[in-house]
Tab-separated table of C-alpha atoms in Angstrom:
chain	number	residue	atom	x	y	z
A	1	MET	CA	0.000	0.000	0.000
A	2	ALA	CA	1.215	3.527	-0.741
A	3	SER	CA	2.647	5.370	2.251
A	4	ALA	CA	1.087	8.699	3.159
A	5	THR	CA	3.054	11.796	2.275
A	6	ILE	CA	3.792	13.786	5.400
A	7	VAL	CA	1.779	16.999	5.254
A	8	PRO	CA	1.591	18.251	8.862
A	9	PHE	CA	-1.070	20.859	8.075
A	10	LEU	CA	-3.424	18.272	6.516
A	11	HIS	CA	-5.312	16.683	9.394
A	12	GLY	CA	-7.719	13.783	9.563
A	13	ASP	CA	-9.026	11.446	6.879
A	14	ARG	CA	-7.520	11.962	3.436
A	15	ASP	CA	-10.453	10.101	1.920
A	16	VAL	CA	-12.324	13.419	1.975
A	17	LEU	CA	-9.973	14.918	-0.613
A	18	SER	CA	-9.903	11.626	-2.475
A	19	VAL	CA	-13.687	11.757	-2.940
A	20	LEU	CA	-13.383	15.311	-4.265
A	21	LEU	CA	-10.714	14.215	-6.740
A	22	ASP	CA	-12.891	11.293	-7.864
A	23	ARG	CA	-15.799	13.646	-8.427
A	24	ARG	CA	-13.611	16.014	-10.419
A	25	SER	CA	-12.405	13.227	-12.704
A	26	GLU	CA	-15.998	12.065	-13.216
A	27	GLY	CA	-17.330	15.549	-13.891
A	28	SER	CA	-19.776	15.039	-11.024
A	29	GLU	CA	-22.145	17.892	-10.179
A	30	PRO	CA	-24.509	18.514	-7.248
A	31	GLY	CA	-27.837	16.863	-7.891
A	32	ALA	CA	-26.367	14.394	-10.385
A	33	ARG	CA	-23.939	12.290	-8.389
A	34	THR	CA	-22.626	8.841	-9.244
A	35	ASP	CA	-21.789	8.109	-5.589
A	36	GLU	CA	-23.791	8.097	-2.367
A	37	HIS	CA	-21.611	10.573	-0.514
A	38	ARG	CA	-22.625	14.000	0.745
A	39	VAL	CA	-19.592	16.283	0.956
A	40	ALA	CA	-19.621	19.465	3.002
A	41	LEU	CA	-17.115	22.312	3.211
A	42	VAL	CA	-16.852	24.114	6.553
A	43	ILE	CA	-15.420	27.636	6.748
A	44	GLY	CA	-14.944	29.330	10.100
A	45	GLY	CA	-14.419	32.967	10.977
A	46	GLY	CA	-11.323	34.713	12.253
A	47	GLY	CA	-11.487	38.278	11.007
A	48	MET	CA	-8.481	39.117	8.886
A	49	ARG	CA	-7.099	35.645	9.578
A	50	GLY	CA	-9.671	34.698	6.981
A	51	ALA	CA	-7.000	35.681	4.459
A	52	TYR	CA	-5.465	32.219	4.951
A	53	VAL	CA	-8.827	30.628	4.199
A	54	ALA	CA	-9.475	32.889	1.211
A	55	GLY	CA	-6.216	31.653	-0.282
A	56	MET	CA	-7.235	28.046	0.306
A	57	LEU	CA	-10.620	28.592	-1.321
A	58	ARG	CA	-8.952	30.214	-4.318
A	59	ALA	CA	-6.782	27.101	-4.682
A	60	LEU	CA	-9.764	24.740	-4.360
A	61	ASP	CA	-11.589	26.748	-7.020
A	62	ARG	CA	-8.575	26.786	-9.326
A	63	ALA	CA	-8.213	23.005	-8.870
A	64	GLY	CA	-11.759	22.518	-10.150
A	65	LEU	CA	-13.071	21.084	-6.885
A	66	VAL	CA	-16.017	23.443	-6.315
A	67	PRO	CA	-18.556	21.122	-8.049
A	68	GLY	CA	-17.483	18.335	-5.691
A	69	PHE	CA	-19.204	19.946	-2.702
A	70	ASP	CA	-22.875	19.453	-1.907
A	71	GLU	CA	-23.097	22.137	0.783
A	72	VAL	CA	-20.929	24.829	2.318
A	73	TYR	CA	-21.181	26.099	5.890
A	74	GLY	CA	-19.817	29.537	6.740
A	75	ALA	CA	-19.699	31.641	9.893
A	76	SER	CA	-18.544	35.237	10.357
A	77	SER	CA	-15.912	36.173	7.749
A	78	GLY	CA	-16.206	32.560	6.606
A	79	ALA	CA	-19.817	33.177	5.563
A	80	PHE	CA	-18.716	35.916	3.170
A	81	SER	CA	-15.930	33.676	1.843
A	82	ALA	CA	-18.407	30.815	1.422
A	83	ALA	CA	-20.703	33.050	-0.612
A	84	ALA	CA	-17.827	34.105	-2.864
A	85	PHE	CA	-16.643	30.507	-3.252
A	86	LEU	CA	-20.030	29.254	-4.429
A	87	THR	CA	-20.709	32.179	-6.773
A	88	GLY	CA	-17.376	31.876	-8.608
A	89	ASP	CA	-15.821	34.863	-6.857
A	90	ALA	CA	-13.137	33.054	-4.828
A	91	ALA	CA	-10.207	34.778	-6.560
A	92	ALA	CA	-11.749	38.213	-6.038
A	93	CYS	CA	-12.399	37.391	-2.389
A	94	ALA	CA	-8.752	36.438	-1.877
A	95	ALA	CA	-7.586	39.626	-3.571
A	96	SER	CA	-9.893	41.769	-1.458
A	97	TYR	CA	-8.036	40.991	1.764
A	98	PRO	CA	-4.775	42.797	0.955
A	99	GLU	CA	-6.244	45.198	-1.607
A	100	ASP	CA	-9.484	46.414	-0.015
A	101	LEU	CA	-9.684	45.288	3.616
A	102	SER	CA	-6.153	46.049	4.810
A	103	THR	CA	-7.021	49.630	5.557
A	104	ASP	CA	-8.103	51.712	8.534
A	105	THR	CA	-11.299	52.438	6.637
A	106	PHE	CA	-12.295	48.855	7.334
A	107	ILE	CA	-10.573	48.273	10.693
A	108	ASN	CA	-9.570	51.116	12.985
A	109	MET	CA	-9.035	50.605	16.720
A	110	ARG	CA	-9.256	54.370	17.244
A	111	ARG	CA	-12.997	54.008	16.718
A	112	LEU	CA	-13.271	51.862	19.871
A	113	GLY	CA	-15.501	53.653	22.351
A	114	THR	CA	-17.093	55.853	19.710
A	115	ARG	CA	-20.409	55.329	17.978
A	116	ARG	CA	-18.623	53.903	14.950
A	117	PRO	CA	-17.668	50.199	14.921
A	118	VAL	CA	-14.013	49.165	14.893
A	119	VAL	CA	-14.758	46.834	11.963
A	120	ALA	CA	-16.868	48.561	9.318
A	121	LEU	CA	-19.140	45.905	7.838
A	122	ASP	CA	-20.752	48.669	5.767
A	123	HIS	CA	-17.413	49.142	3.992
A	124	LEU	CA	-17.177	45.415	3.262
A	125	ILE	CA	-20.735	45.049	2.011
A	126	ASN	CA	-21.430	48.396	0.328
A	127	GLU	CA	-17.999	49.390	-0.973
A	128	VAL	CA	-16.126	46.135	-1.587
A	129	LEU	CA	-18.805	43.560	-2.380
A	130	ASP	CA	-20.992	46.038	-4.251
A	131	GLY	CA	-18.197	47.833	-6.087
A	132	ARG	CA	-14.503	47.011	-5.942
A	133	LYS	CA	-14.854	43.215	-5.883
A	134	PRO	CA	-18.521	42.663	-6.727
A	135	LEU	CA	-20.140	39.594	-5.243
A	136	SER	CA	-22.675	37.869	-7.498
A	137	TRP	CA	-25.486	38.595	-5.048
A	138	ASP	CA	-28.233	37.458	-7.420
A	139	ALA	CA	-26.682	33.968	-7.545
A	140	LEU	CA	-27.098	33.402	-3.804
A	141	GLY	CA	-29.840	30.904	-3.210
A	142	HIS	CA	-29.324	29.496	-6.700
A	143	THR	CA	-25.837	27.988	-6.427
A	144	ALA	CA	-25.389	24.316	-7.254
A	145	ALA	CA	-24.283	23.519	-3.714
A	146	GLU	CA	-26.253	24.906	-0.794
A	147	LEU	CA	-24.900	27.810	1.242
A	148	ARG	CA	-25.597	27.479	4.963
A	149	ILE	CA	-24.905	30.577	7.061
A	150	VAL	CA	-24.296	30.063	10.776
A	151	ALA	CA	-25.085	32.816	13.293
A	152	THR	CA	-25.427	32.980	17.069
A	153	ASP	CA	-28.666	33.869	18.855
A	154	ALA	CA	-27.781	36.854	21.040
A	155	SER	CA	-30.270	35.797	23.716
A	156	ASP	CA	-28.558	32.536	24.677
A	157	LEU	CA	-25.377	32.376	22.521
A	158	THR	CA	-26.465	29.200	20.729
A	159	ALA	CA	-25.570	28.701	17.072
A	160	HIS	CA	-28.179	28.229	14.357
A	161	THR	CA	-28.284	27.877	10.585
A	162	LEU	CA	-30.156	30.869	9.182
A	163	THR	CA	-33.073	30.140	6.870
A	164	GLY	CA	-35.632	31.971	4.793
A	165	MET	CA	-33.279	33.994	2.566
A	166	GLU	CA	-35.273	34.693	-0.596
A	167	THR	CA	-34.071	38.098	-1.756
A	168	VAL	CA	-30.701	39.806	-2.084
A	169	ALA	CA	-31.661	41.976	0.876
A	170	ASP	CA	-32.239	38.818	2.930
A	171	TRP	CA	-28.812	37.438	2.044
A	172	ARG	CA	-27.109	40.713	2.857
A	173	GLN	CA	-28.808	40.804	6.255
A	174	ALA	CA	-27.990	37.153	6.968
A	175	LEU	CA	-24.307	37.637	6.140
A	176	ARG	CA	-24.201	40.722	8.320
A	177	ALA	CA	-25.910	38.821	11.149
A	178	SER	CA	-23.274	36.089	10.984
A	179	ALA	CA	-20.425	38.610	11.416
A	180	SER	CA	-21.694	41.149	13.938
A	181	ILE	CA	-19.796	41.444	17.240
A	182	PRO	CA	-20.891	44.144	19.707
A	183	LEU	CA	-18.208	46.821	20.276
A	184	LEU	CA	-16.249	45.569	17.270
A	185	CYS	CA	-18.647	45.224	14.327
A	186	GLY	CA	-21.813	46.810	15.606
A	187	PRO	CA	-24.867	45.740	17.631
A	188	PRO	CA	-26.699	42.447	17.161
A	189	VAL	CA	-28.474	42.207	13.811
A	190	THR	CA	-32.197	41.498	13.645
A	191	TYR	CA	-33.202	38.814	11.174
A	192	GLY	CA	-36.276	36.584	11.202
A	193	GLY	CA	-37.537	38.166	14.395
A	194	ARG	CA	-34.417	37.327	16.420
A	195	ARG	CA	-31.197	39.164	17.238
A	196	TRP	CA	-27.973	37.627	16.016
A	197	VAL	CA	-24.246	37.976	16.589
A	198	ASP	CA	-21.149	36.406	15.056
A	199	GLY	CA	-21.592	32.738	14.181
A	200	SER	CA	-18.171	31.896	15.607
A	201	VAL	CA	-19.409	32.751	19.109
A	202	GLY	CA	-21.730	29.769	19.276
A	203	GLU	CA	-19.849	27.503	16.889
A	204	PRO	CA	-16.340	28.291	15.584
A	205	LEU	CA	-16.446	25.433	13.059
A	206	ALA	CA	-19.699	23.777	11.984
A	207	MET	CA	-18.247	20.289	11.536
A	208	ALA	CA	-20.612	18.510	13.924
A	209	ARG	CA	-23.509	20.497	12.443
A	210	ALA	CA	-22.587	19.258	8.971
A	211	LEU	CA	-22.412	15.651	10.175
A	212	ARG	CA	-25.783	15.938	11.912
A	213	GLY	CA	-27.187	17.337	8.677
A	214	GLY	CA	-26.228	14.197	6.782
A	215	ALA	CA	-22.747	14.937	5.448
A	216	THR	CA	-20.654	11.803	5.015
A	217	HIS	CA	-17.430	13.699	4.243
A	218	VAL	CA	-16.452	17.097	5.643
A	219	LEU	CA	-13.510	19.274	4.625
A	220	VAL	CA	-12.617	22.097	7.006
A	221	VAL	CA	-10.384	25.019	6.052
A	222	LEU	CA	-8.676	26.592	9.054
A	223	CYS	CA	-7.514	30.152	9.595
A	224	ARG	CA	-5.116	29.048	12.328
A	225	GLY	CA	-2.088	26.810	11.983
A	226	THR	CA	-0.711	24.604	14.729
A	227	ASP	CA	1.541	27.434	15.956
A	228	ASP	CA	-1.516	29.664	16.506
A	229	LEU	CA	-3.501	27.203	18.633
A	230	HIS	CA	-3.609	27.155	22.429
A	231	PRO	CA	-1.482	24.252	23.741
A	232	ASP	CA	-4.295	23.013	26.007
A	233	ALA	CA	-7.426	22.164	24.021
A	234	ASP	CA	-9.337	21.625	27.281
A	235	ALA	CA	-8.398	24.974	28.795
A	236	GLY	CA	-11.782	26.548	28.130
A	237	LEU	CA	-12.321	30.280	28.269
A	238	SER	CA	-10.213	32.332	30.624
A	239	LEU	CA	-11.775	34.290	33.480
A	240	TRP	CA	-11.386	37.604	31.651
A	241	ALA	CA	-13.067	36.177	28.547
A	242	ARG	CA	-16.021	34.869	30.557
A	243	THR	CA	-16.321	38.238	32.264
A	244	LEU	CA	-16.225	40.030	28.927
A	245	ASP	CA	-18.945	37.732	27.599
A	246	ARG	CA	-21.202	38.790	30.468
A	247	LEU	CA	-20.637	42.443	29.616
A	248	VAL	CA	-20.717	42.126	25.825
A	249	PRO	CA	-22.265	38.804	24.727
A	250	GLY	CA	-19.846	36.880	22.506
A	251	LEU	CA	-16.877	39.252	22.563
A	252	GLY	CA	-14.785	37.294	25.056
A	253	THR	CA	-15.557	34.014	23.325
A	254	VAL	CA	-14.417	35.290	19.944
A	255	ALA	CA	-11.290	36.812	21.487
A	256	GLN	CA	-10.128	33.356	22.591
A	257	GLY	CA	-10.408	31.587	19.267
A	258	SER	CA	-7.029	29.874	19.686
A	259	ARG	CA	-8.421	27.797	22.564
A	260	ARG	CA	-11.670	26.891	20.840
A	261	TYR	CA	-10.121	25.976	17.486
A	262	GLY	CA	-7.840	23.500	19.243
A	263	ALA	CA	-10.830	21.756	20.784
A	264	ASP	CA	-12.679	21.707	17.470
A	265	LEU	CA	-9.691	20.264	15.648
A	266	ARG	CA	-9.844	17.257	17.953
A	267	LEU	CA	-13.134	16.294	16.309
A	268	VAL	CA	-11.155	15.897	13.079
A	269	THR	CA	-8.214	13.974	14.495
A	270	ASP	CA	-10.018	11.736	17.016
A	271	ALA	CA	-11.914	8.976	15.214
A	272	ALA	CA	-13.562	7.983	18.504
A	273	HIS	CA	-14.880	11.477	19.279
A	274	PRO	CA	-18.493	11.195	20.549
A	275	ASP	CA	-19.733	13.881	18.131
A	276	ARG	CA	-18.200	12.268	15.084
A	277	GLY	CA	-20.076	9.076	14.279
A	278	PRO	CA	-19.223	7.341	10.975
A	279	GLY	CA	-18.371	10.538	9.092
A	280	HIS	CA	-15.059	11.282	7.414
A	281	LEU	CA	-13.401	14.577	8.376
A	282	ALA	CA	-10.307	16.351	7.111
A	283	ALA	CA	-8.909	19.810	7.778
A	284	ILE	CA	-6.373	21.949	5.953
A	285	GLY	CA	-4.575	24.563	8.023
A	286	PRO	CA	-1.951	27.149	7.082
A	287	SER	CA	1.451	25.525	6.618
A	288	ARG	CA	3.005	28.327	8.639
A	289	SER	CA	2.025	31.460	10.507
A	290	VAL	CA	2.766	34.919	9.154
A	291	GLY	CA	2.231	36.392	12.609
A	292	MET	CA	-1.005	38.239	12.003
A	293	GLY	CA	-4.055	38.679	14.189
A	294	ALA	CA	-7.744	39.031	13.497
A	295	LEU	CA	-7.516	42.827	13.196
A	296	CYS	CA	-4.294	43.057	11.168
A	297	VAL	CA	-4.345	45.661	8.364
A	298	ASP	CA	-0.757	45.303	7.130
A	299	PRO	CA	-1.313	44.587	3.413
A	300	ASP	CA	2.029	42.814	3.000
A	301	ARG	CA	1.391	40.442	5.885
A	302	VAL	CA	-2.219	39.869	4.872
A	303	GLY	CA	-1.183	39.212	1.284
A	304	GLU	CA	1.379	36.694	2.533
A	305	ALA	CA	-1.367	34.940	4.506
A	306	VAL	CA	-3.368	34.578	1.282
A	307	ARG	CA	-0.325	33.054	-0.430
A	308	VAL	CA	0.332	30.679	2.464
A	309	GLY	CA	-3.290	29.530	2.415
A	310	ASP	CA	-3.189	28.954	-1.343
A	311	GLU	CA	0.085	27.034	-1.153
A	312	SER	CA	-1.180	24.945	1.772
A	313	ALA	CA	-4.301	23.811	-0.083
A	314	VAL	CA	-2.298	23.058	-3.221
A	315	ALA	CA	0.189	20.975	-1.232
A	316	ALA	CA	-2.612	19.033	0.469
A	317	ILE	CA	-4.360	18.298	-2.832
A	318	GLU	CA	-1.126	17.308	-4.548
A	319	ALA	CA	-0.113	15.008	-1.693
A	320	VAL	CA	-3.376	13.063	-1.875
A	321	ALA	CA	-3.271	12.990	-5.690
A	322	ALA	CA	0.300	11.628	-5.601
A	323	GLU	CA	-0.702	8.889	-3.165
A	324	ARG	CA	-3.544	7.890	-5.459
A	325	ARG	CA	-1.216	7.732	-8.474
A	326	ASP	CA	1.286	5.690	-6.512
A	327	LEU	CA	-1.402	3.300	-5.340
A	328	GLY	CA	-2.726	2.923	-8.878
A	329	ALA	CA	0.735	2.070	-10.192
A	330	ARG	CA	1.147	-0.847	-7.763
C-alpha cells in the first residue's frame, strides 16, 4: 500500500480529498452524483485571519473542486468567503483581503468607544462587495451547492443555521448577522424576528452540524495553523473572557479563538470522538504562521497569509493525488 506523504497541516481522513478528486475526474455535479456521498465544506471565521482561508478557497476553485461539494457552511468572515466561493468569486475574495480590507477604513481601533464600529461591515458590504470586488449577489440561493450561514442567537449564545433567505436583501442581512460582534462590528443584527451575533461565538467550526445534517465527508479550512492554537485544548475560556462575555455577549468568546479551534480540531483527528459518528473529516490549516491577528491591516502580511493559504491547499491536494497515483501504479 502507498505510504502517506507527510503533510503536517493536513489533518484527519484523506479520503475526503480523495472523494473530491474522484468527483472532479468524473465531472460530477450537485444533484447528479454517481456516488452516495454527501460532501460538506466548513469555513470558520477569524477576522483578517480569513485571508489564509481565502487563499485556500482560491486554490480549491482553481483546482476545479467546487462542483465536488454538496453544501458549504460559513460563519462570520467565513460566511462571506463561502458566498464568494459558491458564486465563482473566490479569486476576487482572496484579492480583497490585501487590496481592499487592509485599511483603517475597514478596521480602525481608534474608533473603539465611539459610535462607529471598529470593523466597518458597511465598507465590506457596500464598498467592496458592491463595487470594488462585486459579489454575485443574485446567484445566492441558486448555487449548485447549498450555502448554509451560521449565526449565534444573542439571547442565549447558541448557534443556528439561518433560513428563509429569498431576496438579495435577505442574504445581505444574513451575512451581516453572521459577522456582527458588539463593540467591534456593531450591535446584534435582527433577522427573522431574532437578534444575532457572530456565528463563531456559538460555533467556531460547523463540523458537527454538517455531520448531523447528513454529510458523510467534511472538509474544514482553518484560519489558524498549529503554531496559533492554544497548547491546552481543554483549557476553556479564561476568566477575563467569561467576564467580557457577560458584559458584551460573545466578545470574550471570539477573542479566545485559539483555545476553541484547538478543541474543534480534535473532532477531526479523534476517530472515537463522541460527536463524530461514521463521518469522514479532514482539515487543511496554514502551513506556517505569518504572525497576524484578526484585526491586522498590514497589506504585506495579509497578502502573505493569502499566499500561504493557497500554497497549503495546493500541497494538500497534490499530496493526496500523488498517493492515489502511486497506489494505482502498484
